[in-house]
Structures are given as structure tokens and as C-alpha cells.
Amino acid sequence: MRTETARYWRHGAVPGVDLRCATYVTHRYARHAHETYTVGVIESGVEEFDYAGALLRAGPGHVALLNPEVVHTGQAGTAEGWSYRMLYPAVSLVAGIASELGAPRGTPAFAETVVDDAR
């Protein structure tokens, strides 16, 4: 059986960015939300999560894109669990970058939650 591990830290060079890398087998996240955006890459296994009322699954190479303040869960989608790396950028950081790129004012939002794109 795989060992569960998790590491959470703040990015030393970019204020407003937190990071996590983890492997979970039996761990389950209860319903919760983040003040930040959540950008995650599934490295192995399958994560399954309820997000805005839909049950979604993300496997190896999939990118999970969660908007701030949206309630969600998280658990293994298979008996082997899942491993992932997450990036939690602050809303102000993402909004500032979007503004620099010419996006309209307001809080940017991801249109898709699970993306399967080899690039």
C-alpha cells in the first residue's frame, strides 16, 4: 500500500503563492473552499471530487482548475489513491496578471475544471 504524504509551503520568490505536493490513498477532504485559485496536476492515480454539484474525476496528466470560494471535496477515485502537485495563487495575483494581459476588469474565472491537454 502506498504511504500518504503531504507537504505544504509558501513560494519563497513569489508572494501570494502557496504550494502542495501530496499522495493520498484513504484521506478525504470534507466540503471546503479556498480563498485562492487552485491549479493542480495529477501525477498518478485518480482524484475524484464534488465541485459545484458535479462529481469530477482527474487522472494522470489532467489539470484541475478551481475558482476561488467554490465548495468542493476530494478523495481517491481508485483504490491506489492519487498523487498531485497544487499551486494556490492569490486572487489579487491572478487578477493583476489578467489585467496586465488586457483582460476586462473583475475576477477572472476558469471556464473548465478538469483539463486533459498534453501541452
Short mmCIF file of N, CA, C and O in Angstrom, two decimals:
data_model
loop_
_atom_site.label_atom_id
_atom_site.label_comp_id
_atom_site.label_asym_id
_atom_site.label_seq_id
_atom_site.Cartn_x
_atom_site.Cartn_y
_atom_site.Cartn_z
N MET A 1 0.84 -1.18 0.00
CA MET A 1 0.00 0.00 0.00
C MET A 1 0.89 1.25 0.00
O MET A 1 1.90 1.30 0.68
N ARG A 2 0.48 2.25 -0.74
CA ARG A 2 1.24 3.50 -0.82
C ARG A 2 1.16 4.26 0.50
O ARG A 2 0.18 4.19 1.22
N THR A 3 2.21 4.97 0.81
CA THR A 3 2.25 5.79 2.01
C THR A 3 1.69 7.17 1.71
O THR A 3 2.00 7.76 0.68
N GLU A 4 0.85 7.67 2.60
CA GLU A 4 0.30 9.01 2.42
C GLU A 4 1.31 10.04 2.90
O GLU A 4 1.88 9.91 3.98
N THR A 5 1.53 11.04 2.07
CA THR A 5 2.45 12.12 2.41
C THR A 5 1.85 13.43 1.92
O THR A 5 1.09 13.45 0.95
N ALA A 6 2.21 14.51 2.57
CA ALA A 6 1.77 15.83 2.11
C ALA A 6 2.78 16.87 2.59
O ALA A 6 3.29 16.79 3.70
N ARG A 7 3.06 17.80 1.72
CA ARG A 7 3.95 18.91 2.06
C ARG A 7 3.29 20.19 1.56
O ARG A 7 2.84 20.26 0.40
N TYR A 8 3.22 21.20 2.41
CA TYR A 8 2.59 22.48 2.08
C TYR A 8 3.57 23.58 2.43
O TYR A 8 4.14 23.57 3.51
N TRP A 9 3.80 24.53 1.50
CA TRP A 9 4.72 25.61 1.77
C TRP A 9 4.37 26.83 0.94
O TRP A 9 3.59 26.76 0.00
N ARG A 10 4.95 27.95 1.31
CA ARG A 10 4.77 29.21 0.58
C ARG A 10 5.95 29.39 -0.37
O ARG A 10 7.08 29.10 -0.02
N HIS A 11 5.65 29.87 -1.56
CA HIS A 11 6.70 30.10 -2.55
C HIS A 11 7.60 31.21 -2.05
O HIS A 11 7.13 32.30 -1.70
N GLY A 12 8.89 30.96 -1.99
CA GLY A 12 9.84 31.93 -1.44
C GLY A 12 10.07 33.14 -2.32
O GLY A 12 10.38 34.22 -1.82
N ALA A 13 9.90 33.01 -3.63
CA ALA A 13 10.21 34.11 -4.54
C ALA A 13 8.97 34.84 -5.06
O ALA A 13 9.10 35.93 -5.61
N VAL A 14 7.80 34.25 -4.91
CA VAL A 14 6.58 34.87 -5.44
C VAL A 14 5.55 35.01 -4.31
O VAL A 14 4.88 34.05 -3.96
N PRO A 15 5.43 36.20 -3.74
CA PRO A 15 4.44 36.40 -2.68
C PRO A 15 3.03 36.12 -3.20
O PRO A 15 2.71 36.41 -4.35
N GLY A 16 2.22 35.51 -2.35
CA GLY A 16 0.84 35.22 -2.73
C GLY A 16 0.67 33.88 -3.41
O GLY A 16 -0.39 33.61 -3.99
N VAL A 17 1.68 33.01 -3.34
CA VAL A 17 1.58 31.68 -3.95
C VAL A 17 1.95 30.63 -2.91
O VAL A 17 3.04 30.65 -2.35
N ASP A 18 1.02 29.72 -2.65
CA ASP A 18 1.26 28.58 -1.79
C ASP A 18 1.33 27.34 -2.67
O ASP A 18 0.76 27.31 -3.77
N LEU A 19 2.00 26.30 -2.16
CA LEU A 19 2.20 25.07 -2.93
C LEU A 19 1.93 23.85 -2.07
O LEU A 19 2.07 23.91 -0.85
N ARG A 20 1.54 22.76 -2.71
CA ARG A 20 1.36 21.49 -2.00
C ARG A 20 1.71 20.36 -2.96
O ARG A 20 1.34 20.39 -4.12
N CYS A 21 2.40 19.37 -2.44
CA CYS A 21 2.55 18.11 -3.17
C CYS A 21 2.12 17.02 -2.19
O CYS A 21 2.44 17.10 -1.00
N ALA A 22 1.35 16.07 -2.69
CA ALA A 22 0.80 15.07 -1.78
C ALA A 22 0.51 13.77 -2.51
O ALA A 22 0.30 13.75 -3.72
N THR A 23 0.47 12.71 -1.71
CA THR A 23 -0.01 11.41 -2.14
C THR A 23 -1.02 10.97 -1.10
O THR A 23 -0.71 10.95 0.10
N TYR A 24 -2.22 10.65 -1.54
CA TYR A 24 -3.28 10.22 -0.63
C TYR A 24 -3.89 8.91 -1.13
O TYR A 24 -4.04 8.70 -2.34
N VAL A 25 -4.23 8.05 -0.18
CA VAL A 25 -4.90 6.79 -0.50
C VAL A 25 -6.27 6.76 0.16
O VAL A 25 -7.28 6.56 -0.50
N THR A 26 -6.30 6.99 1.46
CA THR A 26 -7.57 6.95 2.19
C THR A 26 -8.03 8.33 2.64
O THR A 26 -9.18 8.48 3.07
N HIS A 27 -7.16 9.32 2.58
CA HIS A 27 -7.52 10.67 3.02
C HIS A 27 -8.67 11.21 2.17
O HIS A 27 -8.70 11.03 0.95
N ARG A 28 -9.60 11.87 2.83
CA ARG A 28 -10.73 12.50 2.14
C ARG A 28 -10.84 13.94 2.63
O ARG A 28 -10.79 14.19 3.83
N TYR A 29 -11.00 14.85 1.71
CA TYR A 29 -11.25 16.24 2.06
C TYR A 29 -12.75 16.43 2.20
O TYR A 29 -13.52 16.12 1.28
N ALA A 30 -13.18 16.93 3.35
CA ALA A 30 -14.58 17.28 3.54
C ALA A 30 -14.88 18.52 2.68
O ALA A 30 -13.97 19.17 2.16
N ARG A 31 -16.14 18.87 2.57
CA ARG A 31 -16.53 20.05 1.80
C ARG A 31 -15.82 21.28 2.35
O ARG A 31 -15.83 21.52 3.56
N HIS A 32 -15.16 22.02 1.45
CA HIS A 32 -14.43 23.22 1.85
C HIS A 32 -14.23 24.09 0.62
O HIS A 32 -14.57 23.70 -0.49
N ALA A 33 -13.71 25.27 0.83
CA ALA A 33 -13.41 26.19 -0.28
C ALA A 33 -12.09 26.89 0.04
O ALA A 33 -11.67 26.95 1.19
N HIS A 34 -11.45 27.40 -1.00
CA HIS A 34 -10.20 28.15 -0.84
C HIS A 34 -10.44 29.61 -1.21
O HIS A 34 -11.22 29.90 -2.11
N GLU A 35 -9.76 30.51 -0.52
CA GLU A 35 -9.82 31.93 -0.88
C GLU A 35 -9.04 32.19 -2.16
O GLU A 35 -9.20 33.21 -2.79
N THR A 36 -8.17 31.27 -2.52
CA THR A 36 -7.28 31.40 -3.67
C THR A 36 -7.82 30.60 -4.86
O THR A 36 -8.78 29.84 -4.73
N TYR A 37 -7.15 30.73 -5.99
CA TYR A 37 -7.36 29.81 -7.10
C TYR A 37 -6.64 28.53 -6.74
O TYR A 37 -5.73 28.53 -5.89
N THR A 38 -6.99 27.44 -7.39
CA THR A 38 -6.30 26.17 -7.20
C THR A 38 -5.97 25.61 -8.58
O THR A 38 -6.87 25.43 -9.40
N VAL A 39 -4.70 25.37 -8.81
CA VAL A 39 -4.23 24.79 -10.07
C VAL A 39 -3.44 23.55 -9.72
O VAL A 39 -2.41 23.64 -9.04
N GLY A 40 -3.91 22.40 -10.15
CA GLY A 40 -3.26 21.16 -9.77
C GLY A 40 -3.01 20.23 -10.93
O GLY A 40 -3.80 20.18 -11.87
N VAL A 41 -1.92 19.50 -10.87
CA VAL A 41 -1.59 18.48 -11.86
C VAL A 41 -1.61 17.13 -11.15
O VAL A 41 -0.92 16.94 -10.15
N ILE A 42 -2.40 16.22 -11.68
CA ILE A 42 -2.45 14.87 -11.13
C ILE A 42 -1.27 14.09 -11.72
O ILE A 42 -1.13 13.99 -12.93
N GLU A 43 -0.43 13.58 -10.85
CA GLU A 43 0.77 12.86 -11.29
C GLU A 43 0.52 11.37 -11.47
O GLU A 43 1.09 10.74 -12.36
N SER A 44 -0.31 10.79 -10.60
CA SER A 44 -0.63 9.37 -10.72
C SER A 44 -1.95 9.10 -10.01
O SER A 44 -2.40 9.89 -9.18
N GLY A 45 -2.57 7.97 -10.34
CA GLY A 45 -3.84 7.62 -9.74
C GLY A 45 -4.96 8.50 -10.26
O GLY A 45 -4.84 9.15 -11.30
N VAL A 46 -6.05 8.54 -9.51
CA VAL A 46 -7.23 9.32 -9.90
C VAL A 46 -7.77 10.05 -8.67
O VAL A 46 -7.97 9.44 -7.62
N GLU A 47 -7.98 11.35 -8.83
CA GLU A 47 -8.69 12.12 -7.79
C GLU A 47 -10.12 12.30 -8.26
O GLU A 47 -10.39 12.56 -9.43
N GLU A 48 -11.01 12.17 -7.32
CA GLU A 48 -12.44 12.35 -7.58
C GLU A 48 -12.90 13.46 -6.64
O GLU A 48 -12.51 13.47 -5.47
N PHE A 49 -13.70 14.39 -7.14
CA PHE A 49 -14.14 15.47 -6.27
C PHE A 49 -15.47 16.04 -6.73
O PHE A 49 -15.77 16.10 -7.91
N ASP A 50 -16.27 16.41 -5.72
CA ASP A 50 -17.52 17.11 -5.98
C ASP A 50 -17.17 18.58 -6.10
O ASP A 50 -16.52 19.14 -5.21
N TYR A 51 -17.57 19.21 -7.20
CA TYR A 51 -17.25 20.62 -7.44
C TYR A 51 -18.47 21.29 -8.02
O TYR A 51 -18.93 20.92 -9.11
N ALA A 52 -19.02 22.21 -7.27
CA ALA A 52 -20.21 22.95 -7.72
C ALA A 52 -21.34 22.00 -8.11
O ALA A 52 -22.05 22.24 -9.08
N GLY A 53 -21.49 20.91 -7.36
CA GLY A 53 -22.59 19.99 -7.59
C GLY A 53 -22.35 18.90 -8.62
O GLY A 53 -23.22 18.08 -8.87
N ALA A 54 -21.17 18.85 -9.22
CA ALA A 54 -20.85 17.81 -10.20
C ALA A 54 -19.71 16.94 -9.66
O ALA A 54 -18.78 17.45 -9.06
N LEU A 55 -19.80 15.63 -9.89
CA LEU A 55 -18.72 14.73 -9.50
C LEU A 55 -17.74 14.64 -10.66
O LEU A 55 -18.10 14.20 -11.76
N LEU A 56 -16.50 15.07 -10.43
CA LEU A 56 -15.47 15.10 -11.46
C LEU A 56 -14.35 14.14 -11.12
O LEU A 56 -14.12 13.84 -9.94
N ARG A 57 -13.64 13.68 -12.15
CA ARG A 57 -12.50 12.79 -11.97
C ARG A 57 -11.33 13.33 -12.77
O ARG A 57 -11.50 13.80 -13.88
N ALA A 58 -10.15 13.25 -12.17
CA ALA A 58 -8.93 13.72 -12.84
C ALA A 58 -7.86 12.65 -12.67
O ALA A 58 -7.59 12.21 -11.56
N GLY A 59 -7.25 12.25 -13.79
CA GLY A 59 -6.22 11.21 -13.76
C GLY A 59 -4.87 11.77 -14.15
O GLY A 59 -4.69 13.00 -14.28
N PRO A 60 -3.90 10.90 -14.36
CA PRO A 60 -2.53 11.34 -14.66
C PRO A 60 -2.47 12.33 -15.84
O PRO A 60 -3.05 12.09 -16.90
N GLY A 61 -1.80 13.44 -15.60
CA GLY A 61 -1.65 14.46 -16.62
C GLY A 61 -2.78 15.45 -16.70
O GLY A 61 -2.66 16.49 -17.33
N HIS A 62 -3.90 15.17 -16.05
CA HIS A 62 -5.00 16.14 -16.04
C HIS A 62 -4.65 17.32 -15.15
O HIS A 62 -3.92 17.19 -14.17
N VAL A 63 -5.18 18.47 -15.51
CA VAL A 63 -5.00 19.68 -14.72
C VAL A 63 -6.36 20.04 -14.13
O VAL A 63 -7.36 20.13 -14.85
N ALA A 64 -6.40 20.23 -12.82
CA ALA A 64 -7.61 20.66 -12.12
C ALA A 64 -7.51 22.16 -11.88
O ALA A 64 -6.52 22.65 -11.35
N LEU A 65 -8.55 22.89 -12.30
CA LEU A 65 -8.58 24.35 -12.19
C LEU A 65 -9.81 24.76 -11.40
O LEU A 65 -10.93 24.69 -11.90
N LEU A 66 -9.60 25.17 -10.16
CA LEU A 66 -10.71 25.54 -9.29
C LEU A 66 -10.71 27.03 -9.04
O LEU A 66 -9.67 27.63 -8.74
N ASN A 67 -11.88 27.61 -9.18
CA ASN A 67 -12.04 29.03 -8.91
C ASN A 67 -12.14 29.27 -7.41
O ASN A 67 -12.54 28.39 -6.65
N PRO A 68 -11.79 30.48 -6.96
CA PRO A 68 -11.85 30.77 -5.52
C PRO A 68 -13.28 30.69 -4.99
O PRO A 68 -14.24 30.98 -5.71
N GLU A 69 -13.37 30.27 -3.73
CA GLU A 69 -14.62 30.26 -2.97
C GLU A 69 -15.67 29.27 -3.46
O GLU A 69 -16.83 29.35 -3.07
N VAL A 70 -15.30 28.32 -4.33
CA VAL A 70 -16.24 27.29 -4.78
C VAL A 70 -16.06 26.07 -3.88
O VAL A 70 -14.95 25.54 -3.76
N VAL A 71 -17.14 25.63 -3.27
CA VAL A 71 -17.10 24.50 -2.35
C VAL A 71 -16.83 23.21 -3.14
O VAL A 71 -17.42 22.98 -4.20
N HIS A 72 -15.93 22.38 -2.59
CA HIS A 72 -15.58 21.13 -3.24
C HIS A 72 -15.10 20.12 -2.20
O HIS A 72 -14.89 20.46 -1.04
N THR A 73 -14.94 18.87 -2.62
CA THR A 73 -14.41 17.81 -1.79
C THR A 73 -13.17 17.26 -2.47
O THR A 73 -12.70 17.84 -3.45
N GLY A 74 -12.68 16.12 -2.03
CA GLY A 74 -11.56 15.45 -2.70
C GLY A 74 -11.30 14.11 -2.06
O GLY A 74 -11.27 14.00 -0.84
N GLN A 75 -11.16 13.08 -2.90
CA GLN A 75 -10.87 11.75 -2.41
C GLN A 75 -10.32 10.91 -3.56
O GLN A 75 -10.40 11.30 -4.71
N ALA A 76 -9.78 9.75 -3.19
CA ALA A 76 -9.26 8.83 -4.20
C ALA A 76 -10.40 8.33 -5.07
O ALA A 76 -11.47 7.98 -4.58
N GLY A 77 -10.14 8.28 -6.38
CA GLY A 77 -11.11 7.75 -7.32
C GLY A 77 -10.86 6.28 -7.62
O GLY A 77 -11.66 5.64 -8.31
N THR A 78 -9.75 5.74 -7.11
CA THR A 78 -9.42 4.32 -7.26
C THR A 78 -8.76 3.86 -5.96
O THR A 78 -8.33 4.69 -5.14
N ALA A 79 -8.63 2.56 -5.80
CA ALA A 79 -8.04 2.01 -4.58
C ALA A 79 -6.58 2.41 -4.40
O ALA A 79 -6.08 2.44 -3.28
N GLU A 80 -5.89 2.74 -5.48
CA GLU A 80 -4.47 3.12 -5.38
C GLU A 80 -4.26 4.55 -4.90
O GLU A 80 -3.14 4.94 -4.59
N GLY A 81 -5.31 5.34 -4.83
CA GLY A 81 -5.17 6.72 -4.41
C GLY A 81 -4.73 7.63 -5.53
O GLY A 81 -4.91 7.31 -6.71
N TRP A 82 -4.12 8.77 -5.18
CA TRP A 82 -3.64 9.70 -6.18
C TRP A 82 -2.52 10.56 -5.63
O TRP A 82 -2.40 10.73 -4.43
N SER A 83 -1.68 11.03 -6.54
CA SER A 83 -0.60 11.97 -6.21
C SER A 83 -0.79 13.21 -7.05
O SER A 83 -1.16 13.11 -8.23
N TYR A 84 -0.52 14.36 -6.45
CA TYR A 84 -0.69 15.60 -7.20
C TYR A 84 0.22 16.70 -6.69
O TYR A 84 0.79 16.62 -5.60
N ARG A 85 0.33 17.72 -7.51
CA ARG A 85 1.04 18.96 -7.14
C ARG A 85 0.06 20.10 -7.35
O ARG A 85 -0.57 20.18 -8.40
N MET A 86 -0.06 20.97 -6.35
CA MET A 86 -1.01 22.08 -6.40
C MET A 86 -0.29 23.41 -6.24
O MET A 86 0.70 23.53 -5.53
N LEU A 87 -0.87 24.39 -6.89
CA LEU A 87 -0.42 25.78 -6.83
C LEU A 87 -1.64 26.58 -6.41
O LEU A 87 -2.72 26.42 -7.00
N TYR A 88 -1.50 27.40 -5.38
CA TYR A 88 -2.60 28.21 -4.86
C TYR A 88 -2.25 29.69 -4.99
O TYR A 88 -1.75 30.29 -4.03
N PRO A 89 -2.48 30.30 -6.14
CA PRO A 89 -2.17 31.74 -6.28
C PRO A 89 -3.31 32.60 -5.73
O PRO A 89 -4.49 32.29 -5.91
N ALA A 90 -2.95 33.68 -5.07
CA ALA A 90 -3.92 34.61 -4.51
C ALA A 90 -4.75 35.26 -5.62
O ALA A 90 -4.27 35.45 -6.75
N VAL A 91 -5.98 35.60 -5.31
CA VAL A 91 -6.87 36.24 -6.28
C VAL A 91 -6.24 37.53 -6.80
O VAL A 91 -6.27 37.80 -8.01
N SER A 92 -5.65 38.32 -5.92
CA SER A 92 -5.04 39.59 -6.35
C SER A 92 -3.91 39.36 -7.34
O SER A 92 -3.74 40.14 -8.28
N LEU A 93 -3.15 38.29 -7.15
CA LEU A 93 -2.06 37.98 -8.07
C LEU A 93 -2.59 37.62 -9.45
O LEU A 93 -2.14 38.15 -10.47
N VAL A 94 -3.59 36.74 -9.51
CA VAL A 94 -4.17 36.33 -10.79
C VAL A 94 -4.88 37.51 -11.46
O VAL A 94 -4.73 37.73 -12.67
N ALA A 95 -5.60 38.31 -10.69
CA ALA A 95 -6.29 39.47 -11.26
C ALA A 95 -5.29 40.47 -11.82
O ALA A 95 -5.53 41.06 -12.89
N GLY A 96 -4.17 40.66 -11.14
CA GLY A 96 -3.14 41.57 -11.62
C GLY A 96 -2.52 41.10 -12.93
O GLY A 96 -2.32 41.89 -13.86
N ILE A 97 -2.26 39.82 -13.02
CA ILE A 97 -1.70 39.26 -14.26
C ILE A 97 -2.72 39.37 -15.38
O ILE A 97 -2.38 39.76 -16.51
N ALA A 98 -3.98 39.06 -15.09
CA ALA A 98 -5.04 39.17 -16.11
C ALA A 98 -5.15 40.61 -16.60
O ALA A 98 -5.29 40.85 -17.81
N SER A 99 -5.06 41.57 -15.70
CA SER A 99 -5.14 42.98 -16.09
C SER A 99 -3.96 43.36 -16.99
O SER A 99 -4.14 44.05 -17.99
N GLU A 100 -2.77 42.90 -16.62
CA GLU A 100 -1.58 43.17 -17.44
C GLU A 100 -1.72 42.59 -18.84
O GLU A 100 -1.17 43.13 -19.80
N LEU A 101 -2.47 41.50 -18.96
CA LEU A 101 -2.67 40.86 -20.26
C LEU A 101 -3.86 41.44 -21.02
O LEU A 101 -4.19 40.97 -22.11
N GLY A 102 -4.51 42.46 -20.44
CA GLY A 102 -5.61 43.14 -21.13
C GLY A 102 -6.99 42.56 -20.89
O GLY A 102 -7.94 42.92 -21.59
N ALA A 103 -7.14 41.68 -19.91
CA ALA A 103 -8.46 41.12 -19.60
C ALA A 103 -9.36 42.19 -19.01
O ALA A 103 -8.89 43.14 -18.39
N PRO A 104 -10.68 42.05 -19.20
CA PRO A 104 -11.61 43.02 -18.61
C PRO A 104 -11.50 43.02 -17.09
O PRO A 104 -11.10 42.02 -16.48
N ARG A 105 -11.88 44.13 -16.47
CA ARG A 105 -11.86 44.22 -15.00
C ARG A 105 -12.78 43.18 -14.39
O ARG A 105 -13.74 42.75 -14.99
N GLY A 106 -12.46 42.80 -13.18
CA GLY A 106 -13.26 41.80 -12.47
C GLY A 106 -12.39 40.61 -12.11
O GLY A 106 -11.21 40.55 -12.44
N THR A 107 -13.01 39.66 -11.45
CA THR A 107 -12.27 38.47 -11.03
C THR A 107 -12.28 37.44 -12.16
O THR A 107 -13.34 36.99 -12.56
N PRO A 108 -11.12 37.07 -12.66
CA PRO A 108 -11.07 36.05 -13.72
C PRO A 108 -11.59 34.71 -13.20
O PRO A 108 -11.54 34.44 -11.99
N ALA A 109 -12.10 33.89 -14.10
CA ALA A 109 -12.60 32.58 -13.71
C ALA A 109 -12.22 31.54 -14.76
O ALA A 109 -12.20 31.85 -15.96
N PHE A 110 -11.93 30.34 -14.29
CA PHE A 110 -11.66 29.24 -15.20
C PHE A 110 -12.98 28.76 -15.79
O PHE A 110 -13.95 28.55 -15.07
N ALA A 111 -13.03 28.54 -17.10
CA ALA A 111 -14.23 28.04 -17.77
C ALA A 111 -14.35 26.53 -17.64
O ALA A 111 -15.45 25.99 -17.62
N GLU A 112 -13.22 25.83 -17.54
CA GLU A 112 -13.21 24.37 -17.39
C GLU A 112 -12.58 24.02 -16.05
O GLU A 112 -11.70 24.74 -15.57
N THR A 113 -13.00 22.90 -15.48
CA THR A 113 -12.45 22.49 -14.19
C THR A 113 -11.39 21.41 -14.33
O THR A 113 -10.37 21.46 -13.67
N VAL A 114 -11.62 20.43 -15.18
CA VAL A 114 -10.63 19.37 -15.42
C VAL A 114 -10.22 19.45 -16.89
O VAL A 114 -11.06 19.32 -17.78
N VAL A 115 -8.95 19.66 -17.11
CA VAL A 115 -8.43 19.81 -18.47
C VAL A 115 -7.45 18.69 -18.76
O VAL A 115 -6.54 18.43 -17.97
N ASP A 116 -7.65 18.05 -19.91
CA ASP A 116 -6.75 17.00 -20.37
C ASP A 116 -6.07 17.54 -21.64
O ASP A 116 -6.63 17.46 -22.73
N ASP A 117 -4.91 18.12 -21.47
CA ASP A 117 -4.19 18.76 -22.58
C ASP A 117 -2.72 18.39 -22.47
O ASP A 117 -2.05 18.82 -21.55
N ALA A 118 -2.25 17.61 -23.41
CA ALA A 118 -0.86 17.12 -23.37
C ALA A 118 0.17 18.26 -23.33
O ALA A 118 1.27 18.08 -22.84
N ARG A 119 -0.17 19.44 -23.83
CA ARG A 119 0.77 20.57 -23.77
C ARG A 119 0.93 21.00 -22.35
O ARG A 119 1.86 21.56 -21.93
#
